[in-house]
Amino acid sequence: MKEIRHEPVAPTRTQWLAPGAAIDPHRHDDHQIVYAGRGVLAVTTSTGLWIAPATRAIWVPAGTVHAHQAHGELALHLVGLPASENPLNLAEPASLTVGPLLRELILAHTHAHTHAHTHAPPDDSPERARLRAVLLDQLRVSPQQPVHLPTPSSPQLKAVCEILRTNPADNRTLSALGREVGASDRTLSRLFKADLGMTFPQWRTQLRLYRALVLLAEDTPVTTVAHRCGWSSASAFIDVFRRSFGHTPGAHQPRSQSVSACPKG
């Protein structure tokens, strides 16, 4: 088992991660906002897997052990906040909606820190203070809309979840899956609500959306994504995706993304 790194200060910066690249488990004494300006980011914590496409940011409270995984070429934007400053009043990880204004604020704030040697205002300047204040205000009013796969603790539930993780297109009923793992559908249904805080259909939809985001980041055609993730048609997939994220799947494919404000150099 890898040792969990302790990095007291949560950095504020931008960095690029290659497709498939990972950042090992670590923790900070500060809070941190994690945002993918390009690509799809998976953040793993003790409570499960959090997914961050370009319309979401992940709130990582101080002391939370977390690891990152890049899907597609990833522009990673990190905003560190002192433990004494909690604009969300949250002690657990959360997924936040990122609208156009919040996105630009995150990009500007992290870009200025990363390129402090350029013409960006210094950290203690009035300009930077105003930018930070508006960023915190936007975080406070940002709705929480999770794309979250909770981690099960029950052995029977773990077995069912692993079957579906291996093949999200598996359309078997909970009763049929229960027969394979030796549990009744009533028992499994109760465990989904008690252990994961959601119903079986809700969890399966979250899993399929997560896998869809990963495939889209790899530039997989929408029709293929729909088939691999278990939707009956591309139109059914697009409908669920639009209701979940507010736009169509094509917006997440690399060929349709504009280059982020973060340069590769």
PDB file of C-alpha atoms in Angstrom:
ATOM      1  CA  MET A   1       0.000   0.000   0.000  1.00  0.00           C
ATOM      2  CA  LYS A   2       1.364   3.372  -1.033  1.00  0.00           C
ATOM      3  CA  GLU A   3       2.113   5.863   1.701  1.00  0.00           C
ATOM      4  CA  ILE A   4      -0.295   8.792   1.765  1.00  0.00           C
ATOM      5  CA  ARG A   5       1.610  11.995   1.150  1.00  0.00           C
ATOM      6  CA  HIS A   6       1.017  14.948   3.459  1.00  0.00           C
ATOM      7  CA  GLU A   7       1.352  18.292   1.703  1.00  0.00           C
ATOM      8  CA  PRO A   8       0.384  20.900   4.325  1.00  0.00           C
ATOM      9  CA  VAL A   9      -0.336  23.716   1.861  1.00  0.00           C
ATOM     10  CA  ALA A  10      -2.883  23.063  -0.889  1.00  0.00           C
ATOM     11  CA  PRO A  11      -1.389  24.668  -4.007  1.00  0.00           C
ATOM     12  CA  THR A  12      -3.100  27.164  -6.264  1.00  0.00           C
ATOM     13  CA  ARG A  13      -1.910  26.531  -9.812  1.00  0.00           C
ATOM     14  CA  THR A  14      -2.665  25.098 -13.234  1.00  0.00           C
ATOM     15  CA  GLN A  15      -1.003  22.003 -14.644  1.00  0.00           C
ATOM     16  CA  TRP A  16      -1.459  19.634 -17.571  1.00  0.00           C
ATOM     17  CA  LEU A  17      -1.868  15.886 -17.140  1.00  0.00           C
ATOM     18  CA  ALA A  18      -1.540  13.424 -20.019  1.00  0.00           C
ATOM     19  CA  PRO A  19      -4.414  11.004 -20.701  1.00  0.00           C
ATOM     20  CA  GLY A  20      -4.360   8.272 -18.049  1.00  0.00           C
ATOM     21  CA  ALA A  21      -1.973  10.179 -15.769  1.00  0.00           C
ATOM     22  CA  ALA A  22      -2.637  10.010 -12.035  1.00  0.00           C
ATOM     23  CA  ILE A  23      -1.718  11.859  -8.842  1.00  0.00           C
ATOM     24  CA  ASP A  24      -1.273   9.476  -5.894  1.00  0.00           C
ATOM     25  CA  PRO A  25      -3.335   9.734  -2.685  1.00  0.00           C
ATOM     26  CA  HIS A  26      -2.399  12.744  -0.580  1.00  0.00           C
ATOM     27  CA  ARG A  27      -3.917  15.244   1.844  1.00  0.00           C
ATOM     28  CA  HIS A  28      -3.581  18.913   2.715  1.00  0.00           C
ATOM     29  CA  ASP A  29      -4.131  20.976   5.836  1.00  0.00           C
ATOM     30  CA  ASP A  30      -5.980  23.433   3.580  1.00  0.00           C
ATOM     31  CA  HIS A  31      -9.224  23.169   1.636  1.00  0.00           C
ATOM     32  CA  GLN A  32      -8.985  22.873  -2.139  1.00  0.00           C
ATOM     33  CA  ILE A  33     -11.159  23.403  -5.208  1.00  0.00           C
ATOM     34  CA  VAL A  34     -10.256  21.024  -8.048  1.00  0.00           C
ATOM     35  CA  TYR A  35     -11.417  21.853 -11.576  1.00  0.00           C
ATOM     36  CA  ALA A  36     -10.753  20.376 -15.031  1.00  0.00           C
ATOM     37  CA  GLY A  37     -10.783  23.126 -17.647  1.00  0.00           C
ATOM     38  CA  ARG A  38     -10.248  20.486 -20.305  1.00  0.00           C
ATOM     39  CA  GLY A  39     -10.736  16.714 -20.184  1.00  0.00           C
ATOM     40  CA  VAL A  40     -12.478  14.792 -17.391  1.00  0.00           C
ATOM     41  CA  LEU A  41     -11.096  14.414 -13.871  1.00  0.00           C
ATOM     42  CA  ALA A  42     -11.864  11.565 -11.466  1.00  0.00           C
ATOM     43  CA  VAL A  43     -11.214  12.336  -7.792  1.00  0.00           C
ATOM     44  CA  THR A  44     -11.151   9.356  -5.426  1.00  0.00           C
ATOM     45  CA  THR A  45     -11.808   9.851  -1.707  1.00  0.00           C
ATOM     46  CA  SER A  46     -12.798   7.532   1.140  1.00  0.00           C
ATOM     47  CA  THR A  47     -16.456   8.256   0.356  1.00  0.00           C
ATOM     48  CA  GLY A  48     -16.199   7.180  -3.259  1.00  0.00           C
ATOM     49  CA  LEU A  49     -15.436   8.465  -6.733  1.00  0.00           C
ATOM     50  CA  TRP A  50     -16.229  12.046  -7.772  1.00  0.00           C
ATOM     51  CA  ILE A  51     -16.366  13.005 -11.443  1.00  0.00           C
ATOM     52  CA  ALA A  52     -15.497  16.486 -12.695  1.00  0.00           C
ATOM     53  CA  PRO A  53     -16.205  17.346 -16.329  1.00  0.00           C
ATOM     54  CA  ALA A  54     -15.817  20.989 -17.359  1.00  0.00           C
ATOM     55  CA  THR A  55     -19.200  21.892 -15.826  1.00  0.00           C
ATOM     56  CA  ARG A  56     -18.266  20.684 -12.327  1.00  0.00           C
ATOM     57  CA  ALA A  57     -15.628  21.413  -9.691  1.00  0.00           C
ATOM     58  CA  ILE A  58     -14.838  19.228  -6.685  1.00  0.00           C
ATOM     59  CA  TRP A  59     -14.667  20.663  -3.176  1.00  0.00           C
ATOM     60  CA  VAL A  60     -11.987  18.797  -1.168  1.00  0.00           C
ATOM     61  CA  PRO A  61     -12.097  19.769   2.538  1.00  0.00           C
ATOM     62  CA  ALA A  62      -8.934  20.063   4.602  1.00  0.00           C
ATOM     63  CA  GLY A  63      -7.544  16.710   5.725  1.00  0.00           C
ATOM     64  CA  THR A  64      -9.384  14.679   3.060  1.00  0.00           C
ATOM     65  CA  VAL A  65      -7.234  11.998   1.449  1.00  0.00           C
ATOM     66  CA  HIS A  66      -7.752  12.240  -2.307  1.00  0.00           C
ATOM     67  CA  ALA A  67      -6.214  11.023  -5.556  1.00  0.00           C
ATOM     68  CA  HIS A  68      -6.632  12.278  -9.146  1.00  0.00           C
ATOM     69  CA  GLN A  69      -7.010  10.410 -12.443  1.00  0.00           C
ATOM     70  CA  ALA A  70      -6.990  12.128 -15.846  1.00  0.00           C
ATOM     71  CA  HIS A  71      -9.286  11.042 -18.661  1.00  0.00           C
ATOM     72  CA  GLY A  72      -8.298  12.698 -21.906  1.00  0.00           C
ATOM     73  CA  GLU A  73      -5.727  15.473 -21.929  1.00  0.00           C
ATOM     74  CA  LEU A  74      -6.427  17.288 -18.675  1.00  0.00           C
ATOM     75  CA  ALA A  75      -6.017  20.951 -17.796  1.00  0.00           C
ATOM     76  CA  LEU A  76      -6.054  20.788 -13.994  1.00  0.00           C
ATOM     77  CA  HIS A  77      -6.857  23.958 -12.050  1.00  0.00           C
ATOM     78  CA  LEU A  78      -6.279  23.915  -8.282  1.00  0.00           C
ATOM     79  CA  VAL A  79      -7.414  26.597  -5.822  1.00  0.00           C
ATOM     80  CA  GLY A  80      -6.110  26.295  -2.263  1.00  0.00           C
ATOM     81  CA  LEU A  81      -7.972  27.913   0.646  1.00  0.00           C
ATOM     82  CA  PRO A  82      -6.872  28.142   4.308  1.00  0.00           C
ATOM     83  CA  ALA A  83      -8.646  25.725   6.639  1.00  0.00           C
ATOM     84  CA  SER A  84     -10.078  28.743   8.459  1.00  0.00           C
ATOM     85  CA  GLU A  85     -11.805  29.887   5.249  1.00  0.00           C
ATOM     86  CA  ASN A  86     -14.703  27.639   4.244  1.00  0.00           C
ATOM     87  CA  PRO A  87     -17.055  29.523   1.878  1.00  0.00           C
ATOM     88  CA  LEU A  88     -19.237  26.423   1.442  1.00  0.00           C
ATOM     89  CA  ASN A  89     -19.472  25.436   5.126  1.00  0.00           C
ATOM     90  CA  LEU A  90     -18.939  21.831   4.061  1.00  0.00           C
ATOM     91  CA  ALA A  91     -16.863  19.227   5.891  1.00  0.00           C
ATOM     92  CA  GLU A  92     -17.333  16.546   3.207  1.00  0.00           C
ATOM     93  CA  PRO A  93     -16.346  16.461  -0.488  1.00  0.00           C
ATOM     94  CA  ALA A  94     -18.926  17.907  -2.859  1.00  0.00           C
ATOM     95  CA  SER A  95     -19.459  18.534  -6.561  1.00  0.00           C
ATOM     96  CA  LEU A  96     -20.270  22.117  -7.559  1.00  0.00           C
ATOM     97  CA  THR A  97     -21.821  23.466 -10.729  1.00  0.00           C
ATOM     98  CA  VAL A  98     -19.390  25.656 -12.671  1.00  0.00           C
ATOM     99  CA  GLY A  99     -21.086  28.306 -14.779  1.00  0.00           C
ATOM    100  CA  PRO A 100     -19.308  30.613 -17.260  1.00  0.00           C
ATOM    101  CA  LEU A 101     -18.401  33.276 -14.656  1.00  0.00           C
ATOM    102  CA  LEU A 102     -17.056  30.841 -12.064  1.00  0.00           C
ATOM    103  CA  ARG A 103     -15.074  29.039 -14.774  1.00  0.00           C
ATOM    104  CA  GLU A 104     -13.374  32.257 -15.888  1.00  0.00           C
ATOM    105  CA  LEU A 105     -12.642  33.238 -12.280  1.00  0.00           C
ATOM    106  CA  ILE A 106     -10.990  29.876 -11.578  1.00  0.00           C
ATOM    107  CA  LEU A 107      -8.948  30.071 -14.786  1.00  0.00           C
ATOM    108  CA  ALA A 108      -7.824  33.629 -14.091  1.00  0.00           C
ATOM    109  CA  HIS A 109      -6.958  32.950 -10.443  1.00  0.00           C
ATOM    110  CA  THR A 110      -4.954  29.781 -11.086  1.00  0.00           C
ATOM    111  CA  HIS A 111      -3.308  31.151 -14.219  1.00  0.00           C
ATOM    112  CA  ALA A 112      -2.064  34.206 -12.314  1.00  0.00           C
ATOM    113  CA  HIS A 113      -0.520  32.015  -9.597  1.00  0.00           C
ATOM    114  CA  THR A 114       1.138  29.691 -12.098  1.00  0.00           C
ATOM    115  CA  HIS A 115       2.599  32.564 -14.085  1.00  0.00           C
ATOM    116  CA  ALA A 116       3.434  34.950 -11.255  1.00  0.00           C
ATOM    117  CA  HIS A 117       6.683  35.822 -13.035  1.00  0.00           C
ATOM    118  CA  THR A 118       4.701  37.456 -15.866  1.00  0.00           C
ATOM    119  CA  HIS A 119       2.734  40.692 -15.775  1.00  0.00           C
ATOM    120  CA  ALA A 120       0.096  39.259 -13.382  1.00  0.00           C
ATOM    121  CA  PRO A 121      -0.546  41.365 -10.246  1.00  0.00           C
ATOM    122  CA  PRO A 122       1.273  40.136  -7.089  1.00  0.00           C
ATOM    123  CA  ASP A 123      -0.585  37.996  -4.530  1.00  0.00           C
ATOM    124  CA  ASP A 124      -1.107  40.877  -2.093  1.00  0.00           C
ATOM    125  CA  SER A 125      -2.307  43.382  -4.704  1.00  0.00           C
ATOM    126  CA  PRO A 126      -5.813  44.943  -4.567  1.00  0.00           C
ATOM    127  CA  GLU A 127      -6.535  43.412  -7.998  1.00  0.00           C
ATOM    128  CA  ARG A 128      -5.840  39.887  -6.786  1.00  0.00           C
ATOM    129  CA  ALA A 129      -7.812  40.488  -3.585  1.00  0.00           C
ATOM    130  CA  ARG A 130     -10.860  41.578  -5.588  1.00  0.00           C
ATOM    131  CA  LEU A 131     -10.570  38.586  -7.923  1.00  0.00           C
ATOM    132  CA  ARG A 132     -10.353  36.224  -4.966  1.00  0.00           C
ATOM    133  CA  ALA A 133     -13.340  37.850  -3.237  1.00  0.00           C
ATOM    134  CA  VAL A 134     -15.557  37.451  -6.305  1.00  0.00           C
ATOM    135  CA  LEU A 135     -14.370  33.845  -6.716  1.00  0.00           C
ATOM    136  CA  LEU A 136     -15.362  33.055  -3.115  1.00  0.00           C
ATOM    137  CA  ASP A 137     -18.738  34.747  -3.609  1.00  0.00           C
ATOM    138  CA  GLN A 138     -19.414  32.591  -6.674  1.00  0.00           C
ATOM    139  CA  LEU A 139     -18.411  29.435  -4.799  1.00  0.00           C
ATOM    140  CA  ARG A 140     -20.876  30.270  -2.017  1.00  0.00           C
ATOM    141  CA  VAL A 141     -23.811  30.391  -4.432  1.00  0.00           C
ATOM    142  CA  SER A 142     -22.733  27.518  -6.673  1.00  0.00           C
ATOM    143  CA  PRO A 143     -25.361  24.718  -6.645  1.00  0.00           C
ATOM    144  CA  GLN A 144     -24.242  21.245  -5.635  1.00  0.00           C
ATOM    145  CA  GLN A 145     -24.931  18.782  -8.445  1.00  0.00           C
ATOM    146  CA  PRO A 146     -22.962  15.610  -7.794  1.00  0.00           C
ATOM    147  CA  VAL A 147     -21.654  13.082 -10.247  1.00  0.00           C
ATOM    148  CA  HIS A 148     -20.624  10.795  -7.436  1.00  0.00           C
ATOM    149  CA  LEU A 149     -20.166   7.045  -7.160  1.00  0.00           C
ATOM    150  CA  PRO A 150     -20.268   6.199  -3.438  1.00  0.00           C
ATOM    151  CA  THR A 151     -18.095   3.312  -2.233  1.00  0.00           C
ATOM    152  CA  PRO A 152     -20.130   0.364  -0.843  1.00  0.00           C
ATOM    153  CA  SER A 153     -19.091  -1.380   2.371  1.00  0.00           C
ATOM    154  CA  SER A 154     -21.399  -4.415   2.247  1.00  0.00           C
ATOM    155  CA  PRO A 155     -19.724  -7.443   0.569  1.00  0.00           C
ATOM    156  CA  GLN A 156     -22.905  -8.285  -1.371  1.00  0.00           C
ATOM    157  CA  LEU A 157     -23.269  -4.715  -2.569  1.00  0.00           C
ATOM    158  CA  LYS A 158     -19.592  -4.576  -3.514  1.00  0.00           C
ATOM    159  CA  ALA A 159     -20.084  -7.682  -5.656  1.00  0.00           C
ATOM    160  CA  VAL A 160     -23.056  -6.184  -7.505  1.00  0.00           C
ATOM    161  CA  CYS A 161     -21.288  -2.857  -8.055  1.00  0.00           C
ATOM    162  CA  GLU A 162     -18.169  -4.597  -9.369  1.00  0.00           C
ATOM    163  CA  ILE A 163     -20.239  -6.564 -11.905  1.00  0.00           C
ATOM    164  CA  LEU A 164     -21.679  -3.308 -13.251  1.00  0.00           C
ATOM    165  CA  ARG A 165     -18.364  -1.442 -13.125  1.00  0.00           C
ATOM    166  CA  THR A 166     -16.913  -4.191 -15.320  1.00  0.00           C
ATOM    167  CA  ASN A 167     -19.813  -3.890 -17.759  1.00  0.00           C
ATOM    168  CA  PRO A 168     -22.021  -0.785 -17.372  1.00  0.00           C
ATOM    169  CA  ALA A 169     -24.151  -2.037 -20.281  1.00  0.00           C
ATOM    170  CA  ASP A 170     -25.326  -5.008 -18.198  1.00  0.00           C
ATOM    171  CA  ASN A 171     -29.095  -4.457 -18.155  1.00  0.00           C
ATOM    172  CA  ARG A 172     -30.035  -7.205 -15.723  1.00  0.00           C
ATOM    173  CA  THR A 173     -32.543  -6.427 -12.995  1.00  0.00           C
ATOM    174  CA  LEU A 174     -31.521  -6.144  -9.359  1.00  0.00           C
ATOM    175  CA  SER A 175     -33.252  -9.477  -8.764  1.00  0.00           C
ATOM    176  CA  ALA A 176     -31.130 -11.186 -11.436  1.00  0.00           C
ATOM    177  CA  LEU A 177     -27.929  -9.618 -10.118  1.00  0.00           C
ATOM    178  CA  GLY A 178     -28.935 -10.654  -6.606  1.00  0.00           C
ATOM    179  CA  ARG A 179     -29.176 -14.294  -7.646  1.00  0.00           C
ATOM    180  CA  GLU A 180     -25.569 -14.113  -8.864  1.00  0.00           C
ATOM    181  CA  VAL A 181     -24.240 -12.701  -5.579  1.00  0.00           C
ATOM    182  CA  GLY A 182     -26.569 -14.609  -3.258  1.00  0.00           C
ATOM    183  CA  ALA A 183     -28.845 -11.831  -2.041  1.00  0.00           C
ATOM    184  CA  SER A 184     -32.490 -10.956  -2.565  1.00  0.00           C
ATOM    185  CA  ASP A 185     -33.493  -7.844  -4.476  1.00  0.00           C
ATOM    186  CA  ARG A 186     -35.190  -6.563  -1.308  1.00  0.00           C
ATOM    187  CA  THR A 187     -31.942  -6.887   0.660  1.00  0.00           C
ATOM    188  CA  LEU A 188     -29.902  -5.224  -2.091  1.00  0.00           C
ATOM    189  CA  SER A 189     -32.430  -2.425  -2.520  1.00  0.00           C
ATOM    190  CA  ARG A 190     -32.259  -1.714   1.217  1.00  0.00           C
ATOM    191  CA  LEU A 191     -28.446  -1.772   1.135  1.00  0.00           C
ATOM    192  CA  PHE A 192     -28.277   0.689  -1.775  1.00  0.00           C
ATOM    193  CA  LYS A 193     -30.316   3.226   0.204  1.00  0.00           C
ATOM    194  CA  ALA A 194     -28.657   2.590   3.581  1.00  0.00           C
ATOM    195  CA  ASP A 195     -25.062   2.149   2.384  1.00  0.00           C
ATOM    196  CA  LEU A 196     -24.906   4.460  -0.636  1.00  0.00           C
ATOM    197  CA  GLY A 197     -27.746   6.902  -0.029  1.00  0.00           C
ATOM    198  CA  MET A 198     -29.363   6.276  -3.406  1.00  0.00           C
ATOM    199  CA  THR A 199     -31.515   3.736  -5.202  1.00  0.00           C
ATOM    200  CA  PHE A 200     -30.140   1.047  -7.508  1.00  0.00           C
ATOM    201  CA  PRO A 201     -31.359   2.838 -10.691  1.00  0.00           C
ATOM    202  CA  GLN A 202     -29.794   6.103  -9.475  1.00  0.00           C
ATOM    203  CA  TRP A 203     -26.436   4.431  -8.796  1.00  0.00           C
ATOM    204  CA  ARG A 204     -26.436   2.645 -12.151  1.00  0.00           C
ATOM    205  CA  THR A 205     -27.211   5.902 -13.963  1.00  0.00           C
ATOM    206  CA  GLN A 206     -24.343   7.635 -12.137  1.00  0.00           C
ATOM    207  CA  LEU A 207     -22.008   4.794 -13.115  1.00  0.00           C
ATOM    208  CA  ARG A 208     -23.077   5.009 -16.745  1.00  0.00           C
ATOM    209  CA  LEU A 209     -22.665   8.781 -16.814  1.00  0.00           C
ATOM    210  CA  TYR A 210     -19.173   8.435 -15.336  1.00  0.00           C
ATOM    211  CA  ARG A 211     -18.168   5.835 -17.932  1.00  0.00           C
ATOM    212  CA  ALA A 212     -19.731   7.964 -20.664  1.00  0.00           C
ATOM    213  CA  LEU A 213     -17.646  10.983 -19.618  1.00  0.00           C
ATOM    214  CA  VAL A 214     -14.476   8.869 -19.728  1.00  0.00           C
ATOM    215  CA  LEU A 215     -15.289   7.539 -23.204  1.00  0.00           C
ATOM    216  CA  LEU A 216     -16.210  10.990 -24.497  1.00  0.00           C
ATOM    217  CA  ALA A 217     -12.894  12.368 -23.209  1.00  0.00           C
ATOM    218  CA  GLU A 218     -11.221   9.666 -25.322  1.00  0.00           C
ATOM    219  CA  ASP A 219     -13.152  10.971 -28.370  1.00  0.00           C
ATOM    220  CA  THR A 220     -15.372   7.891 -28.653  1.00  0.00           C
ATOM    221  CA  PRO A 221     -18.381   8.512 -30.973  1.00  0.00           C
ATOM    222  CA  VAL A 222     -21.620   9.316 -29.134  1.00  0.00           C
ATOM    223  CA  THR A 223     -23.481   6.310 -30.584  1.00  0.00           C
ATOM    224  CA  THR A 224     -20.706   3.975 -29.424  1.00  0.00           C
ATOM    225  CA  VAL A 225     -20.719   5.547 -25.956  1.00  0.00           C
ATOM    226  CA  ALA A 226     -24.477   5.033 -25.686  1.00  0.00           C
ATOM    227  CA  HIS A 227     -24.135   1.349 -26.631  1.00  0.00           C
ATOM    228  CA  ARG A 228     -21.188   0.639 -24.309  1.00  0.00           C
ATOM    229  CA  CYS A 229     -22.889   2.305 -21.355  1.00  0.00           C
ATOM    230  CA  GLY A 230     -26.207   0.504 -21.676  1.00  0.00           C
ATOM    231  CA  TRP A 231     -28.581   3.032 -23.224  1.00  0.00           C
ATOM    232  CA  SER A 232     -31.073   1.680 -25.739  1.00  0.00           C
ATOM    233  CA  SER A 233     -30.260   4.394 -28.275  1.00  0.00           C
ATOM    234  CA  ALA A 234     -28.096   7.453 -28.827  1.00  0.00           C
ATOM    235  CA  SER A 235     -31.159   9.692 -28.402  1.00  0.00           C
ATOM    236  CA  ALA A 236     -31.965   8.132 -25.001  1.00  0.00           C
ATOM    237  CA  PHE A 237     -28.348   8.682 -23.903  1.00  0.00           C
ATOM    238  CA  ILE A 238     -28.328  12.287 -25.124  1.00  0.00           C
ATOM    239  CA  ASP A 239     -31.577  12.994 -23.264  1.00  0.00           C
ATOM    240  CA  VAL A 240     -30.246  11.678 -19.925  1.00  0.00           C
ATOM    241  CA  PHE A 241     -26.901  13.426 -20.445  1.00  0.00           C
ATOM    242  CA  ARG A 242     -28.532  16.778 -21.236  1.00  0.00           C
ATOM    243  CA  ARG A 243     -30.775  16.566 -18.172  1.00  0.00           C
ATOM    244  CA  SER A 244     -27.744  15.758 -15.988  1.00  0.00           C
ATOM    245  CA  PHE A 245     -25.251  18.288 -17.349  1.00  0.00           C
ATOM    246  CA  GLY A 246     -27.292  20.901 -19.206  1.00  0.00           C
ATOM    247  CA  HIS A 247     -25.756  20.267 -22.621  1.00  0.00           C
ATOM    248  CA  THR A 248     -25.183  17.480 -25.144  1.00  0.00           C
ATOM    249  CA  PRO A 249     -22.406  14.849 -24.963  1.00  0.00           C
ATOM    250  CA  GLY A 250     -20.581  16.339 -27.943  1.00  0.00           C
ATOM    251  CA  ALA A 251     -19.464  19.299 -25.831  1.00  0.00           C
ATOM    252  CA  HIS A 252     -17.167  16.937 -23.876  1.00  0.00           C
ATOM    253  CA  GLN A 253     -15.301  15.520 -26.843  1.00  0.00           C
ATOM    254  CA  PRO A 254     -11.744  16.807 -27.399  1.00  0.00           C
ATOM    255  CA  ARG A 255     -12.328  17.827 -31.007  1.00  0.00           C
ATOM    256  CA  SER A 256     -15.137  20.169 -29.889  1.00  0.00           C
ATOM    257  CA  GLN A 257     -13.249  21.734 -26.978  1.00  0.00           C
ATOM    258  CA  SER A 258     -11.464  25.022 -27.327  1.00  0.00           C
ATOM    259  CA  VAL A 259      -7.968  25.210 -25.923  1.00  0.00           C
ATOM    260  CA  SER A 260      -7.955  26.151 -22.246  1.00  0.00           C
ATOM    261  CA  ALA A 261      -6.488  29.355 -20.897  1.00  0.00           C
ATOM    262  CA  CYS A 262      -3.657  27.229 -19.505  1.00  0.00           C
ATOM    263  CA  PRO A 263      -0.781  26.892 -22.017  1.00  0.00           C
ATOM    264  CA  LYS A 264       1.216  23.694 -22.299  1.00  0.00           C
ATOM    265  CA  GLY A 265       4.521  25.310 -21.679  1.00  0.00           C
TER     266      GLY A 265
END
